Short mmCIF file of C-alpha atoms and ligand atoms in Angstrom, two decimals:
data_model
loop_
_atom_site.label_atom_id
_atom_site.label_comp_id
_atom_site.label_asym_id
_atom_site.label_seq_id
_atom_site.Cartn_x
_atom_site.Cartn_y
_atom_site.Cartn_z
CA MET A 1 10.69 -15.80 -61.15
CA LYS A 2 6.96 -15.72 -61.61
CA VAL A 3 5.30 -15.60 -58.20
CA LEU A 4 1.68 -16.11 -57.18
CA VAL A 5 0.49 -14.87 -53.78
CA VAL A 6 -2.77 -16.42 -52.56
CA GLY A 7 -5.16 -14.24 -50.53
CA GLY A 8 -6.66 -10.78 -50.63
CA GLY A 9 -6.13 -9.06 -47.29
CA GLY A 10 -3.64 -6.70 -45.69
CA ARG A 11 -1.25 -9.58 -45.02
CA GLU A 12 -1.16 -10.44 -48.70
CA HIS A 13 -0.72 -6.78 -49.66
CA ALA A 14 2.35 -6.60 -47.41
CA LEU A 15 3.69 -9.86 -48.87
CA CYS A 16 3.10 -8.69 -52.46
CA TRP A 17 4.77 -5.34 -51.75
CA LYS A 18 7.81 -7.03 -50.25
CA ILE A 19 8.08 -9.79 -52.87
CA ALA A 20 7.54 -7.38 -55.80
CA ALA A 21 10.60 -5.44 -54.56
CA SER A 22 12.80 -8.54 -54.85
CA PRO A 23 15.27 -8.53 -57.75
CA LEU A 24 14.37 -12.22 -58.16
CA CYS A 25 10.75 -11.39 -58.94
CA GLU A 26 10.02 -10.85 -62.60
CA LYS A 27 6.21 -11.07 -62.43
CA ILE A 28 3.84 -11.26 -59.49
CA TYR A 29 0.17 -12.25 -59.42
CA CYS A 30 -2.21 -12.20 -56.50
CA ALA A 31 -5.41 -14.26 -56.23
CA PRO A 32 -7.84 -12.66 -55.60
CA GLY A 33 -5.96 -9.55 -54.33
CA ASN A 34 -7.69 -6.19 -53.84
CA ALA A 35 -7.57 -2.60 -55.15
CA GLY A 36 -4.37 -1.76 -53.24
CA ILE A 37 -2.60 -5.00 -54.14
CA ALA A 38 -3.28 -4.12 -57.80
CA ALA A 39 -0.53 -1.48 -57.51
CA ASP A 40 2.05 -4.18 -56.71
CA ALA A 41 0.74 -7.30 -58.43
CA GLU A 42 -1.60 -8.39 -61.20
CA CYS A 43 -4.80 -9.49 -59.48
CA VAL A 44 -6.58 -12.58 -60.77
CA ALA A 45 -10.19 -13.34 -59.88
CA ILE A 46 -9.70 -16.69 -58.15
CA GLU A 47 -10.76 -17.07 -54.53
CA ALA A 48 -8.19 -18.30 -52.00
CA GLY A 49 -10.37 -21.34 -51.28
CA ASP A 50 -10.61 -22.43 -54.93
CA ILE A 51 -7.87 -25.07 -54.81
CA GLU A 52 -8.47 -26.46 -58.30
CA GLY A 53 -8.67 -22.96 -59.82
CA LEU A 54 -5.40 -21.94 -58.20
CA VAL A 55 -3.59 -25.11 -59.28
CA SER A 56 -4.80 -24.66 -62.88
CA PHE A 57 -3.78 -20.99 -62.92
CA ALA A 58 -0.31 -21.76 -61.53
CA THR A 59 0.17 -24.55 -64.06
CA ASP A 60 -1.12 -22.56 -67.05
CA HIS A 61 0.99 -19.51 -66.20
CA ALA A 62 4.16 -21.47 -65.43
CA ILE A 63 4.33 -20.03 -61.91
CA ASP A 64 7.68 -20.75 -60.26
CA PHE A 65 6.67 -20.07 -56.68
CA VAL A 66 3.38 -19.79 -54.79
CA VAL A 67 3.09 -18.06 -51.41
CA VAL A 68 -0.10 -18.98 -49.54
CA GLY A 69 -1.36 -16.30 -47.12
CA PRO A 70 -4.43 -17.68 -45.27
CA GLU A 71 -4.82 -20.88 -43.24
CA GLY A 72 -7.94 -22.21 -45.02
CA PRO A 73 -6.24 -23.30 -48.25
CA LEU A 74 -3.24 -24.66 -46.30
CA VAL A 75 -5.45 -26.90 -44.17
CA ALA A 76 -7.36 -27.88 -47.34
CA GLY A 77 -4.13 -29.10 -48.97
CA LEU A 78 -3.24 -26.39 -51.50
CA VAL A 79 0.49 -26.80 -50.97
CA ASP A 80 0.21 -30.60 -51.40
CA ARG A 81 -1.69 -30.17 -54.65
CA LEU A 82 0.78 -27.62 -56.03
CA THR A 83 3.76 -29.73 -55.00
CA GLU A 84 2.26 -32.82 -56.69
CA GLY A 85 1.96 -30.68 -59.82
CA GLY A 86 5.65 -29.77 -59.67
CA ILE A 87 5.07 -26.21 -58.44
CA LYS A 88 7.10 -24.97 -55.50
CA ALA A 89 4.86 -23.53 -52.79
CA PHE A 90 5.50 -21.82 -49.47
CA GLY A 91 3.49 -23.10 -46.52
CA PRO A 92 2.88 -26.39 -44.71
CA SER A 93 1.29 -29.52 -46.16
CA ALA A 94 -2.26 -30.27 -45.02
CA ALA A 95 -0.91 -32.79 -42.50
CA ALA A 96 1.53 -30.25 -41.03
CA ALA A 97 -1.13 -27.51 -41.08
CA MET A 98 -3.03 -29.60 -38.50
CA LEU A 99 -1.02 -27.64 -35.93
CA GLU A 100 -3.61 -24.92 -36.56
CA GLY A 101 -6.37 -27.00 -38.18
CA SER A 102 -7.05 -29.12 -35.09
CA LYS A 103 -6.57 -27.83 -31.57
CA GLY A 104 -6.90 -31.40 -30.27
CA PHE A 105 -4.08 -32.57 -32.54
CA LEU A 106 -1.86 -29.79 -31.22
CA LYS A 107 -2.69 -30.46 -27.57
CA ASP A 108 -1.95 -34.20 -27.92
CA LEU A 109 1.34 -33.40 -29.65
CA CYS A 110 2.26 -31.10 -26.76
CA ALA A 111 1.36 -33.81 -24.25
CA ILE A 112 3.42 -36.49 -26.03
CA TYR A 113 6.48 -34.28 -26.48
CA GLY A 114 6.35 -32.37 -23.18
CA ILE A 115 5.71 -28.96 -24.74
CA PRO A 116 4.42 -26.53 -22.08
CA THR A 117 0.74 -25.65 -22.58
CA ALA A 118 -2.50 -25.47 -20.55
CA GLU A 119 -3.90 -28.70 -19.03
CA TYR A 120 -6.75 -29.95 -21.20
CA GLY A 121 -9.31 -32.58 -22.17
CA ARG A 122 -10.69 -33.53 -25.63
CA PHE A 123 -14.37 -34.27 -26.16
CA VAL A 124 -16.71 -35.41 -28.91
CA ASP A 125 -19.91 -35.51 -26.83
CA ALA A 126 -21.51 -32.74 -24.81
CA GLY A 127 -22.24 -34.90 -21.74
CA SER A 128 -18.65 -35.80 -20.99
CA ALA A 129 -17.50 -32.26 -21.82
CA LYS A 130 -19.93 -30.90 -19.22
CA SER A 131 -18.88 -33.46 -16.58
CA PHE A 132 -15.26 -32.42 -17.14
CA VAL A 133 -16.17 -28.74 -16.70
CA ARG A 134 -18.10 -29.42 -13.49
CA GLU A 135 -15.18 -31.35 -12.08
CA ALA A 136 -12.50 -28.87 -13.15
CA GLY A 137 -14.46 -25.73 -12.14
CA ALA A 138 -14.34 -22.21 -13.58
CA PRO A 139 -12.78 -20.13 -15.01
CA ILE A 140 -12.17 -22.48 -17.91
CA VAL A 141 -11.62 -22.19 -21.68
CA VAL A 142 -13.85 -23.99 -24.21
CA LYS A 143 -12.41 -24.31 -27.73
CA ALA A 144 -13.82 -25.63 -30.96
CA ASP A 145 -11.36 -28.12 -32.43
CA GLY A 146 -11.44 -26.90 -36.06
CA LEU A 147 -10.82 -23.63 -37.90
CA ALA A 148 -13.28 -21.00 -36.70
CA ALA A 149 -11.92 -17.64 -37.91
CA GLY A 150 -11.29 -16.44 -34.36
CA LYS A 151 -14.79 -17.37 -33.12
CA GLY A 152 -13.94 -20.76 -31.64
CA VAL A 153 -12.61 -19.82 -28.18
CA ILE A 154 -14.89 -19.04 -25.22
CA MET A 155 -13.28 -17.83 -22.00
CA ALA A 156 -15.91 -19.03 -19.53
CA GLN A 157 -15.92 -17.31 -16.13
CA THR A 158 -18.57 -19.67 -14.70
CA ILE A 159 -19.55 -23.32 -15.14
CA ALA A 160 -22.88 -22.15 -16.61
CA GLU A 161 -21.08 -20.13 -19.28
CA ALA A 162 -18.86 -23.10 -20.15
CA GLU A 163 -21.92 -25.37 -20.43
CA ALA A 164 -23.65 -22.82 -22.66
CA ALA A 165 -20.55 -22.73 -24.90
CA ILE A 166 -20.53 -26.53 -25.11
CA ASP A 167 -24.21 -26.49 -26.15
CA ALA A 168 -23.65 -23.71 -28.69
CA PHE A 169 -20.78 -25.61 -30.34
CA MET A 170 -22.10 -29.19 -30.10
CA GLU A 171 -25.89 -28.98 -30.02
CA ASP A 172 -26.61 -25.72 -31.87
CA ARG A 173 -23.62 -26.27 -34.16
CA ILE A 174 -22.92 -22.54 -34.44
CA LEU A 175 -19.56 -23.30 -36.09
CA GLY A 176 -20.70 -26.34 -38.06
CA ALA A 177 -18.21 -29.20 -38.18
CA ALA A 178 -15.45 -27.12 -36.51
CA GLY A 179 -17.30 -27.27 -33.18
CA GLN A 180 -18.20 -30.98 -33.19
CA ALA A 181 -15.04 -31.80 -31.27
CA LEU A 182 -13.84 -29.66 -28.36
CA VAL A 183 -10.74 -28.93 -26.36
CA ILE A 184 -11.46 -27.72 -22.85
CA GLU A 185 -8.53 -26.29 -20.97
CA GLU A 186 -7.22 -24.51 -17.94
CA MET A 187 -7.29 -20.70 -18.14
CA LEU A 188 -3.74 -19.38 -18.06
CA GLU A 189 -2.76 -16.02 -16.63
CA GLY A 190 -0.06 -13.67 -17.82
CA GLU A 191 0.90 -11.44 -20.73
CA GLU A 192 0.31 -12.68 -24.27
CA ALA A 193 2.83 -12.29 -27.07
CA SER A 194 3.31 -13.75 -30.53
CA PHE A 195 6.55 -15.17 -31.87
CA PHE A 196 7.17 -15.75 -35.57
CA ALA A 197 9.71 -18.10 -37.13
CA LEU A 198 10.44 -19.56 -40.54
CA VAL A 199 10.84 -23.33 -40.59
CA ASP A 200 12.20 -25.56 -43.38
CA GLY A 201 11.28 -28.95 -41.98
CA GLU A 202 14.23 -28.93 -39.61
CA THR A 203 15.90 -25.55 -39.19
CA VAL A 204 14.09 -22.82 -37.27
CA MET A 205 14.89 -19.22 -38.17
CA PRO A 206 13.48 -16.76 -35.63
CA LEU A 207 11.83 -13.75 -37.27
CA ALA A 208 10.40 -11.39 -34.66
CA TRP A 209 7.98 -10.82 -31.82
CA ALA A 210 4.73 -8.95 -32.27
CA GLN A 211 1.70 -7.98 -30.25
CA ASP A 212 -1.78 -7.72 -31.67
CA HIS A 213 -5.02 -6.11 -30.42
CA LYS A 214 -7.95 -8.50 -30.91
CA ARG A 215 -10.89 -6.57 -29.42
CA ALA A 216 -12.85 -4.14 -31.58
CA PHE A 217 -12.78 -1.09 -29.31
CA ASP A 218 -10.39 0.97 -27.21
CA GLY A 219 -9.37 -0.42 -23.84
CA ASP A 220 -9.72 -4.00 -25.13
CA ARG A 221 -13.49 -3.75 -25.07
CA GLY A 222 -16.06 -5.09 -27.51
CA PRO A 223 -16.15 -8.27 -29.56
CA ASN A 224 -13.13 -10.21 -30.79
CA THR A 225 -11.98 -9.39 -34.32
CA GLY A 226 -9.36 -10.66 -36.73
CA GLY A 227 -7.07 -7.98 -35.25
CA MET A 228 -7.41 -4.18 -35.00
CA GLY A 229 -3.72 -3.34 -34.82
CA ALA A 230 -0.27 -4.67 -34.01
CA TYR A 231 3.25 -3.64 -33.20
CA SER A 232 6.71 -5.16 -33.29
CA PRO A 233 9.06 -5.70 -31.52
CA VAL A 234 7.53 -6.31 -28.10
CA PRO A 235 9.37 -4.43 -25.34
CA GLY A 236 10.45 -6.56 -22.40
CA ILE A 237 11.05 -9.79 -24.33
CA SER A 238 14.56 -10.81 -23.26
CA ARG A 239 17.01 -12.91 -25.23
CA GLN A 240 16.69 -15.51 -22.52
CA LEU A 241 12.93 -15.70 -22.94
CA GLU A 242 13.29 -16.10 -26.70
CA ALA A 243 15.88 -18.84 -26.17
CA GLU A 244 13.46 -20.62 -23.83
CA VAL A 245 10.57 -20.36 -26.34
CA LEU A 246 12.83 -21.79 -29.03
CA SER A 247 14.28 -24.62 -26.95
CA ASP A 248 11.14 -25.65 -25.03
CA ILE A 249 8.34 -24.95 -27.50
CA VAL A 250 9.21 -24.24 -31.14
CA ARG A 251 12.14 -26.62 -31.76
CA PRO A 252 10.47 -29.57 -30.00
CA THR A 253 7.38 -28.99 -32.17
CA VAL A 254 9.43 -28.99 -35.36
CA ARG A 255 11.26 -32.16 -34.25
CA ALA A 256 7.94 -33.79 -33.33
CA MET A 257 6.38 -33.04 -36.72
CA LYS A 258 9.41 -34.48 -38.48
CA GLU A 259 9.32 -37.56 -36.30
CA GLN A 260 5.63 -38.03 -37.06
CA GLY A 261 6.40 -38.00 -40.78
CA HIS A 262 4.95 -34.55 -41.47
CA PRO A 263 7.88 -32.14 -41.47
CA TYR A 264 6.73 -28.56 -40.96
CA LYS A 265 7.66 -25.99 -43.60
CA GLY A 266 6.44 -22.41 -43.64
CA VAL A 267 5.87 -19.72 -41.06
CA LEU A 268 5.19 -20.90 -37.56
CA TYR A 269 3.39 -18.30 -35.48
CA ALA A 270 3.28 -19.21 -31.81
CA GLY A 271 0.64 -17.57 -29.62
CA LEU A 272 2.16 -17.63 -26.14
CA MET A 273 1.12 -16.85 -22.59
CA LEU A 274 4.04 -15.62 -20.51
CA THR A 275 3.07 -17.12 -17.16
CA ASP A 276 4.86 -17.10 -13.79
CA ASP A 277 5.87 -20.69 -14.64
CA GLY A 278 7.46 -19.61 -17.92
CA PRO A 279 6.11 -19.33 -21.47
CA LYS A 280 3.24 -21.66 -22.41
CA LEU A 281 1.82 -22.31 -25.85
CA LEU A 282 -1.77 -21.13 -26.43
CA GLU A 283 -1.94 -21.98 -30.11
CA TYR A 284 -0.03 -22.22 -33.34
CA ASN A 285 -0.98 -20.51 -36.56
CA VAL A 286 0.54 -21.96 -39.69
CA ARG A 287 0.82 -18.66 -41.59
CA PHE A 288 1.74 -15.04 -41.01
CA GLY A 289 -0.61 -13.15 -38.70
CA ASP A 290 -2.78 -10.40 -40.10
CA PRO A 291 -2.02 -7.58 -39.21
CA GLU A 292 1.31 -8.73 -37.66
CA CYS A 293 2.71 -9.53 -41.12
CA GLN A 294 2.36 -5.87 -42.10
CA VAL A 295 4.64 -4.66 -39.30
CA LEU A 296 7.14 -7.48 -39.90
CA CYS A 297 7.37 -6.64 -43.61
CA LEU A 298 8.02 -2.99 -42.81
CA ARG A 299 10.79 -3.90 -40.35
CA LEU A 300 12.50 -6.41 -42.67
CA ILE A 301 15.37 -4.89 -44.66
CA SER A 302 16.44 -8.08 -46.46
CA ASP A 303 14.82 -9.63 -49.49
CA LEU A 304 12.01 -11.87 -48.22
CA LEU A 305 11.64 -14.00 -51.34
CA PRO A 306 14.89 -16.03 -51.07
CA ALA A 307 14.09 -16.77 -47.41
CA LEU A 308 10.64 -18.12 -48.32
CA ILE A 309 12.18 -20.25 -51.06
CA ALA A 310 14.84 -21.54 -48.67
CA ALA A 311 12.09 -22.59 -46.25
CA CYS A 312 10.64 -24.77 -49.04
CA ASP A 313 14.02 -26.12 -50.05
CA GLY A 314 15.21 -27.11 -46.59
CA ALA A 315 17.96 -24.51 -46.90
CA LEU A 316 17.18 -21.98 -44.17
CA SER A 317 20.55 -22.54 -42.52
CA THR A 318 22.08 -20.66 -45.47
CA VAL A 319 19.89 -17.58 -45.03
CA ASP A 320 20.43 -14.51 -42.91
CA LEU A 321 17.81 -11.79 -42.53
CA ARG A 322 18.44 -8.20 -41.49
CA TRP A 323 15.88 -6.10 -39.64
CA THR A 324 15.76 -2.39 -38.91
CA ASP A 325 16.09 -1.40 -35.27
CA GLU A 326 13.08 0.84 -35.79
CA PRO A 327 9.84 -0.40 -34.30
CA ALA A 328 6.73 -0.61 -36.45
CA LEU A 329 3.06 -0.27 -35.66
CA THR A 330 -0.11 -0.76 -37.69
CA VAL A 331 -3.61 0.65 -37.13
CA VAL A 332 -6.47 -1.22 -38.77
CA MET A 333 -9.29 0.89 -40.21
CA ALA A 334 -12.52 -1.09 -40.44
CA THR A 335 -16.04 -0.45 -41.67
CA LYS A 336 -18.41 0.67 -38.87
CA GLY A 337 -20.29 -2.38 -37.63
CA TYR A 338 -17.37 -4.81 -38.02
CA PRO A 339 -17.00 -7.55 -36.77
CA GLU A 340 -20.79 -7.84 -36.93
CA ALA A 341 -22.91 -6.68 -39.89
CA TYR A 342 -21.49 -3.83 -41.95
CA ARG A 343 -22.19 -2.19 -45.30
CA LYS A 344 -19.86 -2.61 -48.25
CA GLY A 345 -19.24 0.06 -50.88
CA SER A 346 -18.61 3.27 -48.92
CA GLU A 347 -16.14 5.63 -50.58
CA ILE A 348 -12.69 6.34 -49.14
CA ARG A 349 -11.12 9.71 -50.07
CA ASP A 350 -7.75 11.39 -49.65
CA LEU A 351 -5.81 8.16 -49.29
CA ALA A 352 -3.00 9.00 -51.71
CA ASP A 353 -1.72 11.95 -49.68
CA ALA A 354 -2.34 10.42 -46.27
CA PRO A 355 1.15 8.94 -45.70
CA GLY A 356 2.72 12.42 -45.99
CA ASP A 357 5.51 11.88 -43.54
CA THR A 358 8.21 9.34 -44.32
CA GLY A 359 7.88 5.97 -42.70
CA VAL A 360 4.18 5.39 -43.43
CA LYS A 361 2.91 2.64 -45.69
CA ILE A 362 -0.77 1.92 -46.20
CA PHE A 363 -1.70 -1.67 -46.94
CA HIS A 364 -5.17 -2.46 -48.25
CA ALA A 365 -7.07 -5.20 -46.46
CA GLY A 366 -10.46 -4.96 -48.15
CA THR A 367 -10.85 -2.41 -50.93
CA ALA A 368 -12.24 -2.44 -54.47
CA ALA A 369 -12.09 0.06 -57.32
CA GLY A 370 -15.40 1.75 -58.15
CA ALA A 371 -16.74 2.26 -61.67
CA ASN A 372 -15.31 5.79 -61.81
CA GLY A 373 -11.97 4.87 -60.33
CA GLN A 374 -12.95 5.82 -56.79
CA LEU A 375 -11.78 3.66 -53.89
CA LEU A 376 -14.48 1.68 -52.10
CA ALA A 377 -14.51 -0.24 -48.83
CA ASN A 378 -15.11 -3.88 -49.66
CA GLY A 379 -14.83 -5.71 -46.35
CA GLY A 380 -14.79 -5.52 -42.56
CA ARG A 381 -11.13 -4.70 -42.14
CA VAL A 382 -10.29 -2.29 -44.95
CA LEU A 383 -6.96 -0.46 -44.49
CA ASN A 384 -3.79 -1.00 -42.45
CA ILE A 385 -2.03 2.27 -41.69
CA THR A 386 1.49 1.07 -40.95
CA ALA A 387 4.43 3.16 -39.79
CA THR A 388 7.98 2.87 -38.56
CA GLY A 389 9.88 5.43 -36.53
CA PRO A 390 12.95 5.91 -34.37
CA THR A 391 10.74 5.12 -31.37
CA MET A 392 7.40 3.37 -31.00
CA ALA A 393 5.89 6.70 -29.92
CA LYS A 394 7.04 8.30 -33.19
CA ALA A 395 5.78 5.37 -35.28
CA ARG A 396 2.45 5.67 -33.48
CA THR A 397 2.18 9.42 -34.07
CA ARG A 398 2.98 8.94 -37.76
CA ALA A 399 0.35 6.22 -38.15
CA TYR A 400 -2.43 8.20 -36.44
CA THR A 401 -1.49 11.39 -38.32
CA ALA A 402 -2.02 9.45 -41.56
CA VAL A 403 -5.30 7.98 -40.23
CA ASP A 404 -6.58 11.49 -39.54
CA ARG A 405 -5.87 12.59 -43.09
CA ILE A 406 -8.12 9.90 -44.56
CA ASP A 407 -11.66 11.00 -45.38
CA TRP A 408 -13.82 7.96 -44.69
CA PRO A 409 -16.80 8.72 -42.43
CA GLU A 410 -18.02 5.09 -42.58
CA GLY A 411 -14.74 3.81 -41.13
CA PHE A 412 -13.44 3.49 -37.58
CA CYS A 413 -10.26 2.43 -35.82
CA ARG A 414 -8.97 1.93 -32.31
CA ARG A 415 -7.12 5.00 -31.01
CA ASP A 416 -5.05 3.06 -28.50
CA ILE A 417 -2.87 0.74 -30.60
CA GLY A 418 0.49 0.56 -28.83
CA ALA A 419 -0.74 2.97 -26.12
CA ARG A 420 0.17 0.62 -23.30
CA ILE A 421 3.85 0.58 -24.21
CA VAL A 422 4.32 4.25 -25.07
CA GLY A 423 2.32 5.53 -22.07
P1 AMP B 1 -6.37 -19.41 -29.46
O1 AMP B 1 -7.09 -19.30 -30.76
O2 AMP B 1 -6.31 -20.78 -28.91
O3 AMP B 1 -5.09 -18.66 -29.35
O4 AMP B 1 -7.27 -18.54 -28.48
C1 AMP B 1 -7.58 -17.19 -28.77
C2 AMP B 1 -7.35 -16.33 -27.57
O5 AMP B 1 -8.03 -16.84 -26.44
C3 AMP B 1 -5.89 -16.26 -27.14
O6 AMP B 1 -5.19 -15.30 -27.87
C4 AMP B 1 -6.02 -15.93 -25.69
O7 AMP B 1 -6.27 -14.55 -25.50
C5 AMP B 1 -7.24 -16.68 -25.27
N1 AMP B 1 -6.90 -18.01 -24.73
C6 AMP B 1 -6.90 -19.17 -25.41
N2 AMP B 1 -6.57 -20.20 -24.60
C7 AMP B 1 -6.35 -19.67 -23.39
C8 AMP B 1 -5.98 -20.22 -22.12
N3 AMP B 1 -5.78 -21.53 -21.94
N4 AMP B 1 -5.83 -19.37 -21.09
C9 AMP B 1 -6.05 -18.06 -21.23
N5 AMP B 1 -6.39 -17.47 -22.39
C10 AMP B 1 -6.56 -18.27 -23.47
#
């Protein structure tokens, strides 16, 4: 098969690496890819948001299967456009991607189908949003309805903070159209965890649990980021809890989407709060998490490609995936300054020998090749140092040993990924 992976981050590097290893894969392209992905796939200079460019490329190159990494093109209808053109594509239709594309859509779906989630209200004018906040009291969570690259959720500790968030989204339009409608909801308490499943419109195939680290600095301090590290599995998640998440949250969602005429196909990534009243849904993402995908790909023994195809074909009930028992952990190395302003173009040295030990795989999240073949940082999040091991502690030691071998003074990482569970 000729496969095209859409995206250019660490998630897409992990997907390209895994798909390129499939005996079914004859040729793999990645658009736009990055310097590390170039080792596994032929990179083509088309941005992930360029729907027409991607459709033309897939048509012209007789691509058999497209795997879409990021949410933007899914919400914008890339899979619909490819499917109309007779090209099989992994990921939800635009209508099904609304599970991530509109928080209000998701909350209403939960309300109609009795899916456990925080109590909420939906608003399109600041006045009624503020009245709701004053009545409900703080703490309270203010969310922009649309896609906001992780910047659309404000955890307000006071009514004044919530009102300021409402003004920033609706009056100052800091997120543009994404913040013109709001969801305001009860603040839930508990541990957070992420659950990943493949879905083929009807059948749900559980993949794994993972935990990410959203804040920029050690001890969960500093601004929110796209994710500074992750590990999988998550200790303490019982079979019973997973069964409950499947029966009360994920399967009812998949049934609801089918009933509404928009069957969900793709990866469903549930962000959950494990409360004293049981698991509650915080959000869905309609794609693999980044960097969670990197740890999942390292733990997966089976060929991923046939499972992704089966999700498109409505044939997941015929697929079985095997996973190693070994845990995996990934440390994100980012350019100093991220997630705020940072400089592109700093040189990264000594990467090739960094893995050393077995069990380490480095995925590139934002790199480019320099004119003299040197490796340059080309983004905020730049490298994902990913390791497996017989224990999480060993995986963690391997990952940080590799980090310390990399010569990149302009980079930084959190030193406490997975620290909470290994002590
Ligand atoms: P979301 O994009 O909706 O998952 O929100 C991003 C993050 O905000 C979540 O991962 C949680 O840490 C936090 N969050 C969102 N909604 C709530 C809520 N209702 N209660 C507590 N924390 C929340």
